[in-house]
mmCIF file of C-alpha atoms and ligand atoms in Angstrom:
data_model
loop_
_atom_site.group_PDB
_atom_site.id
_atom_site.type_symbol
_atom_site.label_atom_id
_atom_site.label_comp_id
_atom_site.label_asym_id
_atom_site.label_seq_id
_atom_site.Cartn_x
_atom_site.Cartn_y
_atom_site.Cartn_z
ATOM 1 C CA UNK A 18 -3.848 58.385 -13.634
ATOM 2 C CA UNK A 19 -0.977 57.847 -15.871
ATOM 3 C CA UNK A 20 1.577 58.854 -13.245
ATOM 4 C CA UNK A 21 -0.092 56.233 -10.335
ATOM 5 C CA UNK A 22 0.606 53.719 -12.954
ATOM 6 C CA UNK A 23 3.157 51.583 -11.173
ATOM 7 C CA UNK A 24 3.389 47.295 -12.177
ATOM 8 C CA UNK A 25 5.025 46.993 -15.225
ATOM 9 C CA UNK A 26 3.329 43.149 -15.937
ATOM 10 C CA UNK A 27 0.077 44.366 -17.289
ATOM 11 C CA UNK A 28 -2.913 41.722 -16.881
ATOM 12 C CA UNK A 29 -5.951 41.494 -19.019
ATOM 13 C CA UNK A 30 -8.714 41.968 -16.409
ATOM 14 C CA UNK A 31 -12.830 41.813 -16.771
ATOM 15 C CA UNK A 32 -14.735 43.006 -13.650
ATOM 16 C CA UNK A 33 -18.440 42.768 -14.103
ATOM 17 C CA UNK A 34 -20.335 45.203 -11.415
ATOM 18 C CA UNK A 35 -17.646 47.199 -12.277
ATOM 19 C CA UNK A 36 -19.749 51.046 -12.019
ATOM 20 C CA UNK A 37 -20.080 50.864 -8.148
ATOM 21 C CA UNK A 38 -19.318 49.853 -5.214
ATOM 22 C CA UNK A 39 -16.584 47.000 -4.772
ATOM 23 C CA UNK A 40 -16.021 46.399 -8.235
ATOM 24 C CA UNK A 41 -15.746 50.321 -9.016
ATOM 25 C CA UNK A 42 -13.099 50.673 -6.302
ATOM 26 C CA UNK A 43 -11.281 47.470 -7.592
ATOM 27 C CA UNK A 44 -11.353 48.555 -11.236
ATOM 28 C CA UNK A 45 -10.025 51.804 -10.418
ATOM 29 C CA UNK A 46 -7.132 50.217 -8.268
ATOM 30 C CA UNK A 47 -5.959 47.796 -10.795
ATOM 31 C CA UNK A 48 -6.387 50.015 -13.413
ATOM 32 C CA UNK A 49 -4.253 52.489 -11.172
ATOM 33 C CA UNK A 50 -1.750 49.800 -11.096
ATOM 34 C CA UNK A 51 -0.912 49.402 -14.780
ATOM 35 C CA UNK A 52 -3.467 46.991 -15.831
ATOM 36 C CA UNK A 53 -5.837 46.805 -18.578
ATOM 37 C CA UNK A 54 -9.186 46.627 -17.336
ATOM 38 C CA UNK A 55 -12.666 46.178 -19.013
ATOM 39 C CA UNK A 56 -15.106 46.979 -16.758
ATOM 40 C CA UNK A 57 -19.230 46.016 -16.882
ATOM 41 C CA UNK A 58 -22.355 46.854 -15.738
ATOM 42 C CA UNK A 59 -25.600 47.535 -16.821
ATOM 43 C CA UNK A 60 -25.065 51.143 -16.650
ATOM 44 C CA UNK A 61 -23.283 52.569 -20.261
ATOM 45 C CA UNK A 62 -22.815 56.325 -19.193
ATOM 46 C CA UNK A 63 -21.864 55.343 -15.458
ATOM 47 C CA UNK A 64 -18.758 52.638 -17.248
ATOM 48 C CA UNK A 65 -17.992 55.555 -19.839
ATOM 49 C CA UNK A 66 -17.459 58.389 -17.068
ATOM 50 C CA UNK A 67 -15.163 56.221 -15.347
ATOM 51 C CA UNK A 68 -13.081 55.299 -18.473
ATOM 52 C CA UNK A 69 -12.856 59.161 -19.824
ATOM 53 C CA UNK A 70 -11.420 59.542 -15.584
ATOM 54 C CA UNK A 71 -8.864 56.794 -15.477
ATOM 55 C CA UNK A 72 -6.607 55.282 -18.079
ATOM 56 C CA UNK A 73 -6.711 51.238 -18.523
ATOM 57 C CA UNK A 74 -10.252 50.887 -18.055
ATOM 58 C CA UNK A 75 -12.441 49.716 -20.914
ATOM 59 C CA UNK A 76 -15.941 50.068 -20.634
ATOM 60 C CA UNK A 77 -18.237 47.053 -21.718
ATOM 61 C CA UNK A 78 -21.607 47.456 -20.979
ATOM 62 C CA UNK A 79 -23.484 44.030 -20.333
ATOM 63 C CA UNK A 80 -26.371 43.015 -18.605
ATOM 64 C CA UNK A 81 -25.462 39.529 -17.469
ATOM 65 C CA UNK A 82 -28.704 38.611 -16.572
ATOM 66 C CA UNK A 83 -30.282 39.037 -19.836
ATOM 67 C CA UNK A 84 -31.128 36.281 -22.243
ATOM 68 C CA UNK A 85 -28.082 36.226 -24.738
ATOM 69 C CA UNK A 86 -25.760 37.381 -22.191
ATOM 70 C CA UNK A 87 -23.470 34.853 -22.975
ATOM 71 C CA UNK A 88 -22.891 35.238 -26.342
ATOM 72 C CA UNK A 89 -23.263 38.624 -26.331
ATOM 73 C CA UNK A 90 -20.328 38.972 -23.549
ATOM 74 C CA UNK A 91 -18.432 36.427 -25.066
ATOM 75 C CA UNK A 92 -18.424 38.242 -28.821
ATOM 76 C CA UNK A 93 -17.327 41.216 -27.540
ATOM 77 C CA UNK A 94 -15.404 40.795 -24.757
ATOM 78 C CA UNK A 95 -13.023 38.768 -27.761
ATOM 79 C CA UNK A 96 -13.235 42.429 -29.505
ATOM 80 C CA UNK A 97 -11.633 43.888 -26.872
ATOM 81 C CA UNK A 98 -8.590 41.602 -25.495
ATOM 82 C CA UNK A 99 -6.759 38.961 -27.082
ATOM 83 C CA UNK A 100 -6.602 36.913 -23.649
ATOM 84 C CA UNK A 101 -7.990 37.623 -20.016
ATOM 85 C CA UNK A 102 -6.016 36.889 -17.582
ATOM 86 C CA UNK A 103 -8.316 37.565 -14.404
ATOM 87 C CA UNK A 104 -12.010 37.709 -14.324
ATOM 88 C CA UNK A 105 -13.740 39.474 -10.823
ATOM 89 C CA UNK A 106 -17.292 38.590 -10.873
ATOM 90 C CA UNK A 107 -18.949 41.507 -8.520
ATOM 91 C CA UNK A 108 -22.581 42.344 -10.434
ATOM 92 C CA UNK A 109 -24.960 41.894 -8.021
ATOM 93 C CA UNK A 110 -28.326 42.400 -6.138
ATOM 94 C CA UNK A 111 -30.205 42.306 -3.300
ATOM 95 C CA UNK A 112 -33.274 42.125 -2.664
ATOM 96 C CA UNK A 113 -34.812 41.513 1.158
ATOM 97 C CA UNK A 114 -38.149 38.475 1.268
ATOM 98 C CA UNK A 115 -41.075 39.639 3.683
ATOM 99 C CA UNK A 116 -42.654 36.211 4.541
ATOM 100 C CA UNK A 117 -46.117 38.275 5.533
ATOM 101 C CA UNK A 118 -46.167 39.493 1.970
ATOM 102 C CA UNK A 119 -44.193 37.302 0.191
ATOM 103 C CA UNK A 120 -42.828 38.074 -3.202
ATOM 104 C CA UNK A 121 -42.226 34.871 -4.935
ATOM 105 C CA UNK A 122 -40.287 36.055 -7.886
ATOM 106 C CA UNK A 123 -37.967 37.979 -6.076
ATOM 107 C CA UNK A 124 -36.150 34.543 -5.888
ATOM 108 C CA UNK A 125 -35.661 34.258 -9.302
ATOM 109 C CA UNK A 126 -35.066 38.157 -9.529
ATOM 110 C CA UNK A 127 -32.194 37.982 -7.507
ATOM 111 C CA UNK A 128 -30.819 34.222 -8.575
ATOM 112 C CA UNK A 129 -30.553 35.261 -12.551
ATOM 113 C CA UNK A 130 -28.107 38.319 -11.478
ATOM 114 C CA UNK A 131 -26.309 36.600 -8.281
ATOM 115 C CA UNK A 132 -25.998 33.012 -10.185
ATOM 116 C CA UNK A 133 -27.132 32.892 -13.337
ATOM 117 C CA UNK A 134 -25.043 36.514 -14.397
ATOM 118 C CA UNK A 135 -21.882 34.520 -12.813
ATOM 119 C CA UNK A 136 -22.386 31.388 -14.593
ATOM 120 C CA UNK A 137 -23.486 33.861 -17.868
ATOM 121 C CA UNK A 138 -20.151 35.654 -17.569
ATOM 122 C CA UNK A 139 -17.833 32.423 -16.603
ATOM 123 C CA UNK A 140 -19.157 30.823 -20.215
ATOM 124 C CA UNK A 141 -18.324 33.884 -21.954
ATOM 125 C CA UNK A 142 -14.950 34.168 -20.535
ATOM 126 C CA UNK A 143 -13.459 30.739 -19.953
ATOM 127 C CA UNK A 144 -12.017 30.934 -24.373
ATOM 128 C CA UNK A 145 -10.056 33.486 -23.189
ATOM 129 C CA UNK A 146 -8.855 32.223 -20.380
ATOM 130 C CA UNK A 147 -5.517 30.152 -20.581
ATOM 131 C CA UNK A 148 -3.094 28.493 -18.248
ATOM 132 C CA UNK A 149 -2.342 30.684 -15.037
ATOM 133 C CA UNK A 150 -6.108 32.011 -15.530
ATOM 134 C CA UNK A 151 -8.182 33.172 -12.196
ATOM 135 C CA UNK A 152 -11.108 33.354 -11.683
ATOM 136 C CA UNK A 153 -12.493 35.536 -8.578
ATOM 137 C CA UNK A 154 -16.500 35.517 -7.793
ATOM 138 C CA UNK A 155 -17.944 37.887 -5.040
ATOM 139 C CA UNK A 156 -20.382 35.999 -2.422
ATOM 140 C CA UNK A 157 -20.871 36.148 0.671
ATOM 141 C CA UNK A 158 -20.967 35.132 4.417
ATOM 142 C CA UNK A 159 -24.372 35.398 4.269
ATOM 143 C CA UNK A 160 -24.659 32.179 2.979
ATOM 144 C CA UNK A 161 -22.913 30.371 5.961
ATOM 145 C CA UNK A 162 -26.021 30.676 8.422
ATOM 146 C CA UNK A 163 -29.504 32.046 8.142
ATOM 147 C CA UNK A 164 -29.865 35.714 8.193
ATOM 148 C CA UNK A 165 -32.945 37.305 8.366
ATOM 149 C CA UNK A 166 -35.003 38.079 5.092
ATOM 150 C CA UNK A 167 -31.564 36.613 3.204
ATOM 151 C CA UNK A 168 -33.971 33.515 1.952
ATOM 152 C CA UNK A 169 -33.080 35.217 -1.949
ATOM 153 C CA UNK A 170 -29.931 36.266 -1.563
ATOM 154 C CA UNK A 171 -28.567 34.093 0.665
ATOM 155 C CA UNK A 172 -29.334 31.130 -1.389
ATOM 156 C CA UNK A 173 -28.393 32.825 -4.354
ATOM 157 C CA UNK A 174 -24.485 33.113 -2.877
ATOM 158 C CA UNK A 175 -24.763 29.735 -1.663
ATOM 159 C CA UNK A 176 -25.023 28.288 -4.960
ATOM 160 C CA UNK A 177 -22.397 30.652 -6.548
ATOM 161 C CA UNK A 178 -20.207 29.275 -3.814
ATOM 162 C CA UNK A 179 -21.011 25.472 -4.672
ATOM 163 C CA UNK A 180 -20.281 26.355 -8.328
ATOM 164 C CA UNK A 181 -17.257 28.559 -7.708
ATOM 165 C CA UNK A 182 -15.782 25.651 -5.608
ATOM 166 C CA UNK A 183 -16.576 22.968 -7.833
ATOM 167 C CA UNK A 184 -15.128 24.532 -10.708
ATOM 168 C CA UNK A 185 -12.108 25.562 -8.808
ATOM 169 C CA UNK A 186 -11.940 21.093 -8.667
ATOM 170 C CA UNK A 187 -12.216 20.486 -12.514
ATOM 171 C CA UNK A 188 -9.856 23.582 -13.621
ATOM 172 C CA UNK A 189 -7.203 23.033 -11.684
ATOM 173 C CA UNK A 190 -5.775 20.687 -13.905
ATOM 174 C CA UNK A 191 -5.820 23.654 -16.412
ATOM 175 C CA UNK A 192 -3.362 25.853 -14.309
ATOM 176 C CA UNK A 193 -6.725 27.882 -13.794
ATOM 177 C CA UNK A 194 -7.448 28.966 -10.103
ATOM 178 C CA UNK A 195 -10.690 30.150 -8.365
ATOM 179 C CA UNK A 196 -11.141 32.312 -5.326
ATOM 180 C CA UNK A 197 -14.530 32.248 -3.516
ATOM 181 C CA UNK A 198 -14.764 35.928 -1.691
ATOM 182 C CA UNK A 199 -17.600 35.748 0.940
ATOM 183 C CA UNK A 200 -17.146 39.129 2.583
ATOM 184 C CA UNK A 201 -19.242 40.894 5.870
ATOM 185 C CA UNK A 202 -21.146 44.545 5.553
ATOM 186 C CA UNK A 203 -19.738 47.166 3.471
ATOM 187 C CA UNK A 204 -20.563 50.118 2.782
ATOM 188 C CA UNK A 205 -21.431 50.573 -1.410
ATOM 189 C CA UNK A 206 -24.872 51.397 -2.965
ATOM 190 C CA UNK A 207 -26.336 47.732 -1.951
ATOM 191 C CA UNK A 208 -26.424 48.330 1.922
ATOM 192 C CA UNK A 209 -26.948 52.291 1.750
ATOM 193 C CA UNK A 210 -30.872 50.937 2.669
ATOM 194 C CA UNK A 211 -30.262 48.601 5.127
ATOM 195 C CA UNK A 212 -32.766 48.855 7.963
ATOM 196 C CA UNK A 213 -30.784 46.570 9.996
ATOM 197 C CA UNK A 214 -28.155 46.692 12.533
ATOM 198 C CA UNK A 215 -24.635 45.697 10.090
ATOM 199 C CA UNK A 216 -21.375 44.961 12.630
ATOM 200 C CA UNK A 217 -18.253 45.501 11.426
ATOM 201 C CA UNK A 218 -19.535 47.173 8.528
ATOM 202 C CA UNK A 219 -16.778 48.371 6.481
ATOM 203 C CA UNK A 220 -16.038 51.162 3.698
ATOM 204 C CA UNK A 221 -15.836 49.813 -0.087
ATOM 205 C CA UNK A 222 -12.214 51.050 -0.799
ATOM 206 C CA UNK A 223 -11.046 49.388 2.676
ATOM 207 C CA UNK A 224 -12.938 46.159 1.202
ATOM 208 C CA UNK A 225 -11.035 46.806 -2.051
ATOM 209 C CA UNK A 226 -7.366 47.556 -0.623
ATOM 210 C CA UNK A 227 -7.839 44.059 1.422
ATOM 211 C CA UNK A 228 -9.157 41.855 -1.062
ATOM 212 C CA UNK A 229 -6.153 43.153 -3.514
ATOM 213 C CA UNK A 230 -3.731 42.066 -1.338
ATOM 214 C CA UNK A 231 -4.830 38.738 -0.653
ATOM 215 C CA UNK A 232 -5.901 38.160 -4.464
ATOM 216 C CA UNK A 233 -2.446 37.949 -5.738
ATOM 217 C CA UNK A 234 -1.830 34.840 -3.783
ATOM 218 C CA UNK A 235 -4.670 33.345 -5.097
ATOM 219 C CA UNK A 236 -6.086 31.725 -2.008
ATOM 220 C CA UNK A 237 -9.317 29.640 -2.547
ATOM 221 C CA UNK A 238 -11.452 31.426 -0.504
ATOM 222 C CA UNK A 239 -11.124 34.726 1.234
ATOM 223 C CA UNK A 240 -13.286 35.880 4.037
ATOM 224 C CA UNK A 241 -13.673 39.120 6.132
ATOM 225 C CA UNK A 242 -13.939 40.604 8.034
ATOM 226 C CA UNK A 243 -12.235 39.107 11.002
ATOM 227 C CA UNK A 244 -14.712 39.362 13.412
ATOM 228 C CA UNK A 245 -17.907 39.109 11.530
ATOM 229 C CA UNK A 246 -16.625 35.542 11.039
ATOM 230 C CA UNK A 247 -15.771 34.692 14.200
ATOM 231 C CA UNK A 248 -19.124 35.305 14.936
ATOM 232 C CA UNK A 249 -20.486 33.740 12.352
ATOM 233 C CA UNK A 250 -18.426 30.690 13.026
ATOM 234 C CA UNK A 251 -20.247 30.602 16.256
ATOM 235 C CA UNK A 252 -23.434 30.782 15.543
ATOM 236 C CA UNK A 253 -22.577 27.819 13.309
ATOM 237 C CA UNK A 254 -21.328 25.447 15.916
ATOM 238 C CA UNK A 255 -23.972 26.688 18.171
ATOM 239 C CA UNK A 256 -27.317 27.357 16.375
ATOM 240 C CA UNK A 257 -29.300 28.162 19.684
ATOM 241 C CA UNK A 258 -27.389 30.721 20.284
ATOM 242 C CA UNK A 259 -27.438 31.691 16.341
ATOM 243 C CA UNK A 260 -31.243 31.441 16.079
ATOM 244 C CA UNK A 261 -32.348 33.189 19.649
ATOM 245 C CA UNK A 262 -29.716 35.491 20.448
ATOM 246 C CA UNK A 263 -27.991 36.695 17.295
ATOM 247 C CA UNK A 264 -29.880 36.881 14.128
ATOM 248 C CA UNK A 265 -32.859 38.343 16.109
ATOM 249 C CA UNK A 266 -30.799 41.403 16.703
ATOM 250 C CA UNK A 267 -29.864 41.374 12.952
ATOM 251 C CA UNK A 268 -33.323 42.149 12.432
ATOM 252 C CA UNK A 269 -34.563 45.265 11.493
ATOM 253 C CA UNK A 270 -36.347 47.206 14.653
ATOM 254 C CA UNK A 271 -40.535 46.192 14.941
ATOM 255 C CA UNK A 272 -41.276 49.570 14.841
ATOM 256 C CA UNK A 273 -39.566 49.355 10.889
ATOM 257 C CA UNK A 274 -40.998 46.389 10.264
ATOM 258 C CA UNK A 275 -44.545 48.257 11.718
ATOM 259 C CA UNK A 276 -43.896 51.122 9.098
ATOM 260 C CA UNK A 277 -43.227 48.900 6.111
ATOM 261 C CA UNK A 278 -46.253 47.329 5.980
ATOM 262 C CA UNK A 279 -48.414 49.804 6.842
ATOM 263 C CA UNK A 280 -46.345 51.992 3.945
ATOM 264 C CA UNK A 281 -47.303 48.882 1.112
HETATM 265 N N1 NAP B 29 -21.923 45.444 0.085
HETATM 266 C C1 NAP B 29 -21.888 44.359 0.856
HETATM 267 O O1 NAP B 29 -22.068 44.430 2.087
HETATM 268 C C2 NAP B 29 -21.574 43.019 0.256
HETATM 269 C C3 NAP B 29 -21.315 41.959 1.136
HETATM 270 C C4 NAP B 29 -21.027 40.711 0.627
HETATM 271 C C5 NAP B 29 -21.009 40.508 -0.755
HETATM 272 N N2 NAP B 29 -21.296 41.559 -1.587
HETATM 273 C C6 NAP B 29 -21.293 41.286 -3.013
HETATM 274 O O2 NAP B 29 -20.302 42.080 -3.636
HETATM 275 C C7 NAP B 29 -20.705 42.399 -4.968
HETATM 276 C C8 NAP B 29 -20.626 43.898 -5.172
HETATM 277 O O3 NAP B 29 -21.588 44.510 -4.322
HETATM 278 P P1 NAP B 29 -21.565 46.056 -3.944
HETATM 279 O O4 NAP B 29 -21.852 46.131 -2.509
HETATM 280 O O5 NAP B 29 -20.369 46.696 -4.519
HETATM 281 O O6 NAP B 29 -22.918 46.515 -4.681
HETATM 282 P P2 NAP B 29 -23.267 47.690 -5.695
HETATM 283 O O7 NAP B 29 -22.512 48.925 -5.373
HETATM 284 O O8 NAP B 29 -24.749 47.722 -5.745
HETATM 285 O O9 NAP B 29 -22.700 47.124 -7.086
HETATM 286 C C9 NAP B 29 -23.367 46.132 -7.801
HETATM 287 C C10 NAP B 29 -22.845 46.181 -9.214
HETATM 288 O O10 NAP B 29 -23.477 45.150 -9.973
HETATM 289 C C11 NAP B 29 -23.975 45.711 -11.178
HETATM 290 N N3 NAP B 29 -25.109 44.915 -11.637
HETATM 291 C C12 NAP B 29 -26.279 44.678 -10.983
HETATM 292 N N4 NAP B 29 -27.077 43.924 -11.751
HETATM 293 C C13 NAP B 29 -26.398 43.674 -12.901
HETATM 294 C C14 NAP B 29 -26.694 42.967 -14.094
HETATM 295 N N5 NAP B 29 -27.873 42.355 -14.268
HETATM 296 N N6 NAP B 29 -25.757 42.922 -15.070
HETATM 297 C C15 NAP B 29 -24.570 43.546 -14.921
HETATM 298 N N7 NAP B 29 -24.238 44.232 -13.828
HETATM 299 C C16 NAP B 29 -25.139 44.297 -12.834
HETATM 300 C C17 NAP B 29 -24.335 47.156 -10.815
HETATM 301 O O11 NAP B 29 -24.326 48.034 -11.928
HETATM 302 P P3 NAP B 29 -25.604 48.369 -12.842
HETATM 303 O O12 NAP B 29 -26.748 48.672 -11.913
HETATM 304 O O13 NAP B 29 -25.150 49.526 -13.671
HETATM 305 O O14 NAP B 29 -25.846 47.160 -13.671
HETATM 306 C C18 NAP B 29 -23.143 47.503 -9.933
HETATM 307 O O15 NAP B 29 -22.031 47.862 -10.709
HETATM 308 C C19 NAP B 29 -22.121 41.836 -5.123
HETATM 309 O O16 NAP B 29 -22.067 40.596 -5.778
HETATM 310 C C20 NAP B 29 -22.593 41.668 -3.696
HETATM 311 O O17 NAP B 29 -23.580 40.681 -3.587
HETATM 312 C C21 NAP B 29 -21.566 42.798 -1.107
#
């Protein structure tokens, strides 16, 4: 709203997987702050509604997984700013593997959103990006030890990690930064299904309001929460403990795992 409007320096701002979840609360909040902020996602209407509802946000529909997707972003995305100044790469998916009925593709399903969208939308953005860019990318801490049925999507952030972090080597030198985000469980349209125990799950706009703050120092990676990755940190200097103890009880109960296949 025009009155919440508060920073006076107004950044140029693209947020892909920008019509729920993380990225909707993000857009919202930086848009709330005075920015100008074009927001995607596959959804038109969903990117529209939330433009007519807040002032600063732009709506860009793009599917970033789509073949074009690149030039397509990049053409019009250079319609709508003159310069971005901060790109938050949130579109994502999930998708959970079943190795008694194992769906192959699902690994390429979930890579062309999770790595292929990212690397998609970091081409079509890096000619607008000058000196004092940033670059944000969400993964995750799934990626730092085996979780169950994560073989997809764990991967997936793995390799937007590798890329995030390698790029964050070569741009450097061009006053560009890069900030790997590997958060825990929260709560948006992604884990609503979960059939799995989550600890320390926490709610999207509590996800948002933290990763704001720490985004305007630009740290290379941020990580949370606390605790999830304390644990996580343990599992990875012990992986006994990791592979016996605790991602068995991240698994969903038998009796769902039972009713699943039966249901197929
Ligand atoms: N929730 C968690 O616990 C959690 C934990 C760690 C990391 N993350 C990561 O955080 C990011 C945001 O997740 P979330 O929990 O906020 O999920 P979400 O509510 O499901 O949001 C995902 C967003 O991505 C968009 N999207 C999906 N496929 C797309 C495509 N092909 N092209 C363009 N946009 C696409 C969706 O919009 P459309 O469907 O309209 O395209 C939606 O706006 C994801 O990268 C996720 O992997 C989430």
């Amino acid at each position: 709203m025009a009155n919440q409007r508060r920073q006076t320096h107004c950044e140029h701002i693209w947020i892909t997987g920008a019509s729920s979840g993380i990225g909707r609360h993000l857009a919202i909040k930086l848009a709330n702050l005075g920015h100008r902020v074009i927001i995607s996602a596959r959804n038109r209407q969903a990117l529209e509604d939330m433009a007519s509802e807040h002032e600063g946000l732009i709506p860009l529909a793009v599917d970033v997984a789509a073949p074009g997707a690149k030039e397509n972003a990049c053409r019009r995305l250079a319609q709508l700013t003159p310069r971005l100044d901060r790109i938050i790469l949130s579109a994502g998916c999930c998708e959970y593997f079943d190795v008694d009925r194992p769906d192959w593709q699902m690994m390429e399903r979930v890579m062309s959103v999770n790595y292929f969208g990212a690397v998609n939308s970091i081409a079509a953005a890096l000619p607008l990006m000058g000196a004092n860019g940033h670059i944000v990318a969400m993964a995750s801490q799934a990626s730092r030890v085996p979780f169950p049925r994560a073989q997809a999507y764990g991967a997936s952030k793995a390799a937007l990690t590798y890329l995030l972090e390698s790029l964050g080597v070569d741009l450097h030198s061009k006053g560009i930064d890069v900030t790997v985000v590997q958060l825990g469980f929260v709560d948006t349209p992604m884990t609503a299904d979960n059939d799995f125990p989550m600890p320390f799950l926490m709610s999207a706009e509590a996800a948002a309001d933290q990763l704001l703050r720490q985004l305007s120092q630009r740290p290379r990676l941020i990580r949370f929460p606390r605790r999830l990755s304390w644990m996580i940190s343990l599992g990875q200097k012990m992986p006994g403990l990791w592979y016996r103890y605790i991602a068995p009880r991240l698994s969903r109960a038998q009796e769902e795992q039972q009713r699943a296949r039966t249901q197929v």
